[in-house]
mmCIF file of C-alpha atoms in Angstrom:
data_model
loop_
_atom_site.group_PDB
_atom_site.id
_atom_site.type_symbol
_atom_site.label_atom_id
_atom_site.label_comp_id
_atom_site.label_asym_id
_atom_site.label_seq_id
_atom_site.Cartn_x
_atom_site.Cartn_y
_atom_site.Cartn_z
ATOM 1 C CA MET A 829 108.415 101.948 85.882
ATOM 2 C CA LEU A 830 105.006 101.230 87.345
ATOM 3 C CA SER A 831 104.217 104.877 88.102
ATOM 4 C CA ALA A 832 104.420 105.744 84.397
ATOM 5 C CA ASP A 833 101.506 103.389 83.710
ATOM 6 C CA TYR A 834 99.245 105.364 86.007
ATOM 7 C CA LYS A 835 100.414 108.956 85.627
ATOM 8 C CA ALA A 836 97.729 111.312 84.373
ATOM 9 C CA GLY A 837 98.135 112.455 80.784
ATOM 10 C CA LYS A 838 97.838 116.031 79.572
ATOM 11 C CA ASP A 839 94.583 115.275 77.754
ATOM 12 C CA LEU A 840 93.053 113.243 80.551
ATOM 13 C CA LYS A 841 89.613 111.771 79.918
ATOM 14 C CA LEU A 842 88.454 109.704 82.862
ATOM 15 C CA SER A 843 85.700 108.089 80.798
ATOM 16 C CA GLU A 844 88.384 106.480 78.617
ATOM 17 C CA LEU A 845 90.302 104.933 81.531
ATOM 18 C CA SER A 846 89.484 101.517 82.921
ATOM 19 C CA THR A 847 88.469 101.350 86.564
ATOM 20 C CA LEU A 848 89.942 97.839 86.724
ATOM 21 C CA PRO A 849 93.704 97.169 86.506
ATOM 22 C CA LYS A 850 95.179 95.089 83.732
ATOM 23 C CA GLY A 851 96.210 91.583 84.697
ATOM 24 C CA ALA A 852 95.065 91.969 88.278
ATOM 25 C CA LEU A 853 96.246 89.440 90.836
ATOM 26 C CA SER A 854 93.847 87.408 92.919
ATOM 27 C CA LYS A 855 92.834 88.968 96.218
ATOM 28 C CA LYS A 856 95.108 86.583 98.123
ATOM 29 C CA GLU A 857 98.079 87.252 95.825
ATOM 30 C CA ALA A 858 97.599 91.032 95.995
ATOM 31 C CA GLU A 859 97.379 90.974 99.788
ATOM 32 C CA LYS A 860 100.518 88.838 100.065
ATOM 33 C CA GLU A 861 102.490 91.149 97.799
ATOM 34 C CA LEU A 862 101.181 94.216 99.636
ATOM 35 C CA ASP A 863 102.421 92.723 102.894
ATOM 36 C CA ASN A 864 105.963 92.739 101.505
ATOM 37 C CA VAL A 865 105.788 96.221 99.990
ATOM 38 C CA ARG A 866 104.362 97.889 103.073
ATOM 39 C CA ARG A 867 107.174 96.423 105.187
ATOM 40 C CA ASP A 868 109.624 98.041 102.764
ATOM 41 C CA LEU A 869 107.717 101.315 103.090
ATOM 42 C CA ALA A 870 107.861 101.035 106.881
ATOM 43 C CA ASP A 871 111.647 100.585 106.676
ATOM 44 C CA PHE A 872 111.861 103.743 104.577
ATOM 45 C CA GLN A 873 109.695 105.575 107.100
ATOM 46 C CA ALA A 874 112.140 104.675 109.860
ATOM 47 C CA ARG A 875 115.044 106.088 107.822
ATOM 48 C CA LEU A 876 113.028 109.206 106.942
ATOM 49 C CA TYR A 877 112.315 109.784 110.634
ATOM 50 C CA ALA A 878 115.974 109.423 111.592
ATOM 51 C CA HIS A 879 117.197 111.526 108.648
ATOM 52 C CA ASP A 880 114.793 114.332 109.657
ATOM 53 C CA LYS A 881 115.313 116.534 106.576
ATOM 54 C CA HIS A 882 112.393 115.540 104.360
ATOM 55 C CA ALA A 883 108.693 114.814 104.709
ATOM 56 C CA VAL A 884 106.250 112.866 102.543
ATOM 57 C CA LEU A 885 102.722 114.068 101.771
ATOM 58 C CA VAL A 886 100.359 111.495 100.256
ATOM 59 C CA CYS A 887 97.057 112.873 98.948
ATOM 60 C CA PHE A 888 93.983 110.777 98.167
ATOM 61 C CA GLN A 889 90.923 111.978 96.283
ATOM 62 C CA GLY A 890 87.968 109.995 95.002
ATOM 63 C CA MET A 891 84.225 109.735 95.023
ATOM 64 C CA ASP A 892 82.400 108.360 98.053
ATOM 65 C CA THR A 893 83.074 104.610 98.518
ATOM 66 C CA SER A 894 86.205 104.718 96.346
ATOM 67 C CA GLY A 895 88.119 102.987 99.150
ATOM 68 C CA LYS A 896 90.245 105.786 100.584
ATOM 69 C CA ASP A 897 89.848 104.799 104.239
ATOM 70 C CA SER A 898 90.615 101.101 103.793
ATOM 71 C CA LEU A 899 93.503 101.892 101.448
ATOM 72 C CA VAL A 900 95.118 104.144 104.044
ATOM 73 C CA ARG A 901 94.564 101.522 106.735
ATOM 74 C CA GLU A 902 96.103 98.688 104.714
ATOM 75 C CA VAL A 903 98.985 100.452 102.965
ATOM 76 C CA PHE A 904 100.315 102.194 106.088
ATOM 77 C CA LYS A 905 99.533 99.423 108.563
ATOM 78 C CA ASP A 906 103.186 98.702 109.421
ATOM 79 C CA PHE A 907 104.196 102.313 109.994
ATOM 80 C CA ASN A 908 105.362 103.525 113.369
ATOM 81 C CA VAL A 909 102.496 105.722 114.552
ATOM 82 C CA ARG A 910 104.841 108.445 115.810
ATOM 83 C CA GLY A 911 106.040 109.060 112.264
ATOM 84 C CA VAL A 912 102.748 109.319 110.386
ATOM 85 C CA ILE A 913 99.938 111.873 110.576
ATOM 86 C CA GLN A 914 96.581 111.387 108.868
ATOM 87 C CA HIS A 915 94.125 114.195 108.264
ATOM 88 C CA SER A 916 90.709 114.069 106.640
ATOM 89 C CA PHE A 917 89.294 117.464 105.746
ATOM 90 C CA LYS A 918 85.622 117.890 106.553
ATOM 91 C CA VAL A 919 83.402 120.972 106.292
ATOM 92 C CA PRO A 920 85.544 123.979 107.312
ATOM 93 C CA THR A 921 85.075 125.324 110.822
ATOM 94 C CA SER A 922 84.372 128.988 111.535
ATOM 95 C CA LEU A 923 88.029 129.441 112.503
ATOM 96 C CA GLU A 924 89.208 127.856 109.251
ATOM 97 C CA LEU A 925 86.820 130.006 107.247
ATOM 98 C CA SER A 926 88.293 133.126 108.856
ATOM 99 C CA HIS A 927 91.555 132.366 107.006
ATOM 100 C CA GLY A 928 92.396 131.726 103.361
ATOM 101 C CA TYR A 929 91.214 128.334 102.143
ATOM 102 C CA LEU A 930 94.722 126.823 102.147
ATOM 103 C CA TRP A 931 95.433 127.812 105.758
ATOM 104 C CA ARG A 932 94.045 124.646 107.320
ATOM 105 C CA HIS A 933 96.029 122.541 104.860
ATOM 106 C CA TYR A 934 99.255 124.316 105.784
ATOM 107 C CA MET A 935 98.450 123.673 109.444
ATOM 108 C CA ALA A 936 98.046 119.938 108.784
ATOM 109 C CA LEU A 937 101.300 119.426 106.861
ATOM 110 C CA PRO A 938 103.706 116.769 108.150
ATOM 111 C CA PRO A 939 106.872 117.993 109.863
ATOM 112 C CA LYS A 940 110.308 116.881 108.660
ATOM 113 C CA GLY A 941 110.859 113.173 109.175
ATOM 114 C CA HIS A 942 107.148 112.330 108.934
ATOM 115 C CA PHE A 943 104.609 110.969 106.506
ATOM 116 C CA GLY A 944 101.427 113.011 106.146
ATOM 117 C CA ILE A 945 98.276 111.537 104.653
ATOM 118 C CA PHE A 946 95.502 113.763 103.365
ATOM 119 C CA ASN A 947 92.378 111.630 103.038
ATOM 120 C CA ARG A 948 90.345 114.180 101.107
ATOM 121 C CA THR A 949 92.591 117.111 100.446
ATOM 122 C CA HIS A 950 93.050 120.730 99.463
ATOM 123 C CA TYR A 951 91.456 119.712 96.147
ATOM 124 C CA GLU A 952 88.036 119.810 97.774
ATOM 125 C CA ASN A 953 88.408 123.556 97.253
ATOM 126 C CA VAL A 954 88.192 123.092 93.475
ATOM 127 C CA LEU A 955 85.861 120.080 93.510
ATOM 128 C CA ALA A 956 83.062 120.283 96.082
ATOM 129 C CA THR A 957 83.060 124.071 95.862
ATOM 130 C CA ARG A 958 82.946 123.952 92.074
ATOM 131 C CA VAL A 959 80.038 121.531 92.021
ATOM 132 C CA HIS A 960 78.373 123.621 94.748
ATOM 133 C CA PRO A 961 79.677 127.194 94.217
ATOM 134 C CA GLU A 962 77.257 128.466 96.836
ATOM 135 C CA TYR A 963 79.652 126.986 99.422
ATOM 136 C CA LEU A 964 82.102 129.745 98.534
ATOM 137 C CA MET A 965 79.885 132.360 100.141
ATOM 138 C CA SER A 966 80.991 131.172 103.596
ATOM 139 C CA GLU A 967 84.614 132.043 102.721
ATOM 140 C CA LYS A 968 83.766 135.780 102.714
ATOM 141 C CA LEU A 969 85.937 136.386 99.686
ATOM 142 C CA PRO A 970 86.559 139.994 98.626
ATOM 143 C CA GLU A 971 84.767 140.998 95.449
ATOM 144 C CA PHE A 972 82.829 137.723 95.457
ATOM 145 C CA ASN A 973 79.150 138.504 95.510
ATOM 146 C CA GLY A 974 77.585 135.209 94.564
ATOM 147 C CA PRO A 975 78.045 131.817 92.836
ATOM 148 C CA GLU A 976 77.977 133.583 89.463
ATOM 149 C CA ASP A 977 81.430 134.979 90.281
ATOM 150 C CA ALA A 978 82.887 131.451 90.320
ATOM 151 C CA ASN A 979 83.852 131.684 86.650
ATOM 152 C CA ASP A 980 86.715 130.156 84.647
ATOM 153 C CA LYS A 981 89.085 132.928 85.712
ATOM 154 C CA PHE A 982 88.328 132.218 89.364
ATOM 155 C CA TRP A 983 89.022 128.492 89.068
ATOM 156 C CA LYS A 984 92.225 128.994 87.082
ATOM 157 C CA MET A 985 93.397 131.291 89.845
ATOM 158 C CA ARG A 986 92.762 128.578 92.419
ATOM 159 C CA TYR A 987 94.532 125.931 90.330
ATOM 160 C CA GLN A 988 97.573 128.200 90.172
ATOM 161 C CA GLN A 989 97.426 128.824 93.914
ATOM 162 C CA ILE A 990 97.388 125.075 94.529
ATOM 163 C CA ASN A 991 100.298 124.571 92.133
ATOM 164 C CA ASN A 992 102.251 127.245 93.998
ATOM 165 C CA PHE A 993 101.387 125.613 97.328
ATOM 166 C CA GLU A 994 102.675 122.228 96.180
ATOM 167 C CA LYS A 995 105.758 123.702 94.517
ATOM 168 C CA GLU A 996 106.659 125.448 97.770
ATOM 169 C CA LEU A 997 106.312 122.172 99.663
ATOM 170 C CA VAL A 998 108.616 120.344 97.260
ATOM 171 C CA GLN A 999 111.184 123.135 97.300
ATOM 172 C CA ASN A 1000 111.295 122.872 101.088
ATOM 173 C CA GLY A 1001 111.869 119.127 101.206
ATOM 174 C CA THR A 1002 108.437 117.485 101.045
ATOM 175 C CA PHE A 1003 107.816 114.721 98.513
ATOM 176 C CA VAL A 1004 104.246 115.101 97.227
ATOM 177 C CA PHE A 1005 102.183 112.183 95.883
ATOM 178 C CA LYS A 1006 98.642 112.626 94.544
ATOM 179 C CA PHE A 1007 96.306 109.713 93.846
ATOM 180 C CA PHE A 1008 92.837 109.816 92.319
ATOM 181 C CA LEU A 1009 90.933 106.602 93.015
ATOM 182 C CA ASN A 1010 89.036 106.082 89.779
ATOM 183 C CA LEU A 1011 85.818 104.292 90.688
ATOM 184 C CA SER A 1012 83.066 103.342 88.250
ATOM 185 C CA LYS A 1013 79.532 104.543 88.889
ATOM 186 C CA GLU A 1014 78.283 100.953 88.815
ATOM 187 C CA GLU A 1015 80.777 99.846 91.467
ATOM 188 C CA GLN A 1016 79.800 102.794 93.664
ATOM 189 C CA LYS A 1017 76.198 101.620 93.411
ATOM 190 C CA ASN A 1018 77.235 98.127 94.527
ATOM 191 C CA ARG A 1019 79.208 99.468 97.477
ATOM 192 C CA LEU A 1020 76.379 101.740 98.603
ATOM 193 C CA LEU A 1021 73.976 98.801 98.421
ATOM 194 C CA ARG A 1022 76.333 96.715 100.573
ATOM 195 C CA ARG A 1023 76.369 99.500 103.155
ATOM 196 C CA LEU A 1024 72.595 99.506 103.247
ATOM 197 C CA LYS A 1025 72.203 95.717 103.313
ATOM 198 C CA THR A 1026 74.887 95.063 105.935
ATOM 199 C CA PRO A 1027 73.671 96.218 109.364
ATOM 200 C CA GLU A 1028 77.169 96.763 110.791
ATOM 201 C CA LYS A 1029 77.961 99.033 107.832
ATOM 202 C CA ASN A 1030 74.737 101.070 107.935
ATOM 203 C CA TRP A 1031 76.465 103.831 109.903
ATOM 204 C CA LYS A 1032 78.649 104.607 106.871
ATOM 205 C CA PHE A 1033 75.631 105.552 104.762
ATOM 206 C CA SER A 1034 74.364 109.106 104.438
ATOM 207 C CA LYS A 1035 71.423 110.284 102.374
ATOM 208 C CA GLU A 1036 73.833 112.905 101.026
ATOM 209 C CA ASP A 1037 75.616 110.053 99.239
ATOM 210 C CA LEU A 1038 72.613 109.636 96.940
ATOM 211 C CA LYS A 1039 72.313 113.378 96.322
ATOM 212 C CA GLU A 1040 75.967 113.632 95.339
ATOM 213 C CA ARG A 1041 75.705 110.502 93.193
ATOM 214 C CA LYS A 1042 73.166 112.290 90.999
ATOM 215 C CA LEU A 1043 75.917 114.819 90.243
ATOM 216 C CA TRP A 1044 78.359 112.127 89.121
ATOM 217 C CA ASP A 1045 78.984 113.538 85.624
ATOM 218 C CA THR A 1046 79.559 117.026 87.018
ATOM 219 C CA TYR A 1047 82.066 115.687 89.518
ATOM 220 C CA MET A 1048 83.914 113.743 86.832
ATOM 221 C CA GLN A 1049 84.248 116.880 84.718
ATOM 222 C CA CYS A 1050 85.521 118.844 87.705
ATOM 223 C CA TYR A 1051 88.036 116.112 88.525
ATOM 224 C CA GLU A 1052 89.286 116.116 84.945
ATOM 225 C CA ASP A 1053 89.724 119.890 84.933
ATOM 226 C CA ALA A 1054 91.429 119.957 88.325
ATOM 227 C CA ILE A 1055 93.824 117.127 87.474
ATOM 228 C CA ARG A 1056 94.728 118.615 84.096
ATOM 229 C CA HIS A 1057 95.512 122.022 85.604
ATOM 230 C CA THR A 1058 97.500 120.696 88.573
ATOM 231 C CA ASN A 1059 99.351 117.757 87.048
ATOM 232 C CA THR A 1060 102.880 119.161 87.359
ATOM 233 C CA ASP A 1061 106.383 117.737 87.163
ATOM 234 C CA VAL A 1062 106.979 118.340 90.867
ATOM 235 C CA ALA A 1063 103.602 116.967 91.984
ATOM 236 C CA PRO A 1064 102.117 114.670 89.315
ATOM 237 C CA TRP A 1065 98.762 112.925 89.575
ATOM 238 C CA HIS A 1066 98.355 109.157 89.444
ATOM 239 C CA ILE A 1067 95.007 107.716 88.358
ATOM 240 C CA ILE A 1068 94.407 104.444 90.199
ATOM 241 C CA PRO A 1069 91.722 101.988 88.997
ATOM 242 C CA ALA A 1070 89.647 101.550 92.152
ATOM 243 C CA ASP A 1071 86.976 98.931 91.419
ATOM 244 C CA ASP A 1072 89.322 96.236 92.768
ATOM 245 C CA LYS A 1073 90.320 97.335 96.290
ATOM 246 C CA PRO A 1074 93.215 94.903 96.917
ATOM 247 C CA ALA A 1075 94.741 95.759 93.533
ATOM 248 C CA ALA A 1076 94.337 99.518 94.117
ATOM 249 C CA ARG A 1077 96.105 99.276 97.488
ATOM 250 C CA LEU A 1078 98.995 97.334 95.981
ATOM 251 C CA ILE A 1079 99.399 99.756 93.062
ATOM 252 C CA VAL A 1080 99.543 102.764 95.397
ATOM 253 C CA ALA A 1081 102.043 101.061 97.712
ATOM 254 C CA LYS A 1082 104.290 100.035 94.822
ATOM 255 C CA ILE A 1083 104.238 103.520 93.277
ATOM 256 C CA LEU A 1084 105.199 105.046 96.616
ATOM 257 C CA PHE A 1085 108.031 102.617 97.239
ATOM 258 C CA GLU A 1086 109.265 102.796 93.649
ATOM 259 C CA ALA A 1087 109.727 106.555 93.971
ATOM 260 C CA LEU A 1088 110.944 106.692 97.571
ATOM 261 C CA SER A 1089 113.471 103.874 97.184
ATOM 262 C CA GLN A 1090 115.362 106.139 94.788
ATOM 263 C CA LYS A 1091 115.988 108.651 97.590
ATOM 264 C CA ILE A 1092 119.249 106.949 98.524
ATOM 265 C CA ASP A 1093 120.512 109.963 100.471
ATOM 266 C CA ILE A 1094 117.810 109.393 103.099
ATOM 267 C CA ARG A 1095 119.374 107.284 105.822
ATOM 268 C CA ALA A 1096 119.984 107.344 109.552
ATOM 269 C CA PRO A 1097 122.679 109.846 110.550
ATOM 270 C CA GLN A 1098 126.101 108.391 111.300
ATOM 271 C CA LEU A 1099 127.377 108.439 114.842
ATOM 272 C CA ASP A 1100 130.154 110.858 115.618
ATOM 273 C CA ASP A 1101 133.640 109.393 115.936
ATOM 274 C CA GLU A 1102 133.738 109.585 119.718
ATOM 275 C CA ILE A 1103 130.618 107.455 120.185
ATOM 276 C CA SER A 1104 131.291 105.036 117.331
ATOM 277 C CA GLY A 1105 134.801 104.431 118.687
ATOM 278 C CA LYS A 1106 133.483 103.507 122.119
ATOM 279 C CA ILE A 1107 130.513 101.316 121.209
ATOM 280 C CA ASN A 1108 132.088 98.180 122.662
ATOM 281 C CA GLN A 1109 133.037 100.074 125.816
ATOM 282 C CA TYR A 1110 129.437 101.208 126.301
ATOM 283 C CA ILE A 1111 128.178 97.661 125.761
ATOM 284 C CA LYS A 1112 130.519 96.275 128.401
ATOM 285 C CA GLU A 1113 129.593 99.063 130.829
ATOM 286 C CA LEU A 1114 125.902 98.200 130.537
ATOM 287 C CA GLU A 1115 126.450 94.436 130.679
ATOM 288 C CA ASN A 1116 128.585 94.742 133.792
ATOM 289 C CA GLU A 1117 126.132 96.831 135.782
#
């Protein structure tokens, strides 16, 4: 199974994982294969929508320029828009900060029959806030007096809260997929340079990108810790080599379809006997209008 090749191990070390896939296809080959897989995913989405008893939550995390936006655009291109909801979590609003940190993520969950895509996720609460613990002050946490209170005990508590959150989702019928787009620091440099050198892409660049890049090693350590503590049987992590965008998109699509195609109970509901027995009658009635 393809997913097994990319599942995070218990002793994850990102520095030991390649950011390029083995035996990658050419760009043209990868795009052609993706075209087939995403049509299969779209067919599953239609059945999921009609079945209306399960939801799918797909979570993407990665450093800036890791390709999250384009991956979402390309993998889910053939989906019916009424059955998919995308949410990208930015800096929390004052309303969101007046609730527990998971509140806004609960509010954004997909309803039954839908795909939900979190492009940046609830994991920002153990990544950005861990790299910048001063951000936690805006959450007005009880018995939290300053960044020094963001100790190991605090983070382990949050990991457990996230595990409980995801376990609850699965127990209530949501299939949870989590992907970390593993980008190399050198490739991020190249992509930032392209943003700066291509006028129509200048708008994507922020000076904050360079500030965060200087914290690369800290972020990698925080990602490792977060993935290790939240890599569960019900919601495992997949580490996707992200230096090759077409290959990364294809890998994600194939992992999704590989898992979802096994959900053979998800299908359109059968018509009741009265309707199914009169299908031809209804056809004639409409044709003879």
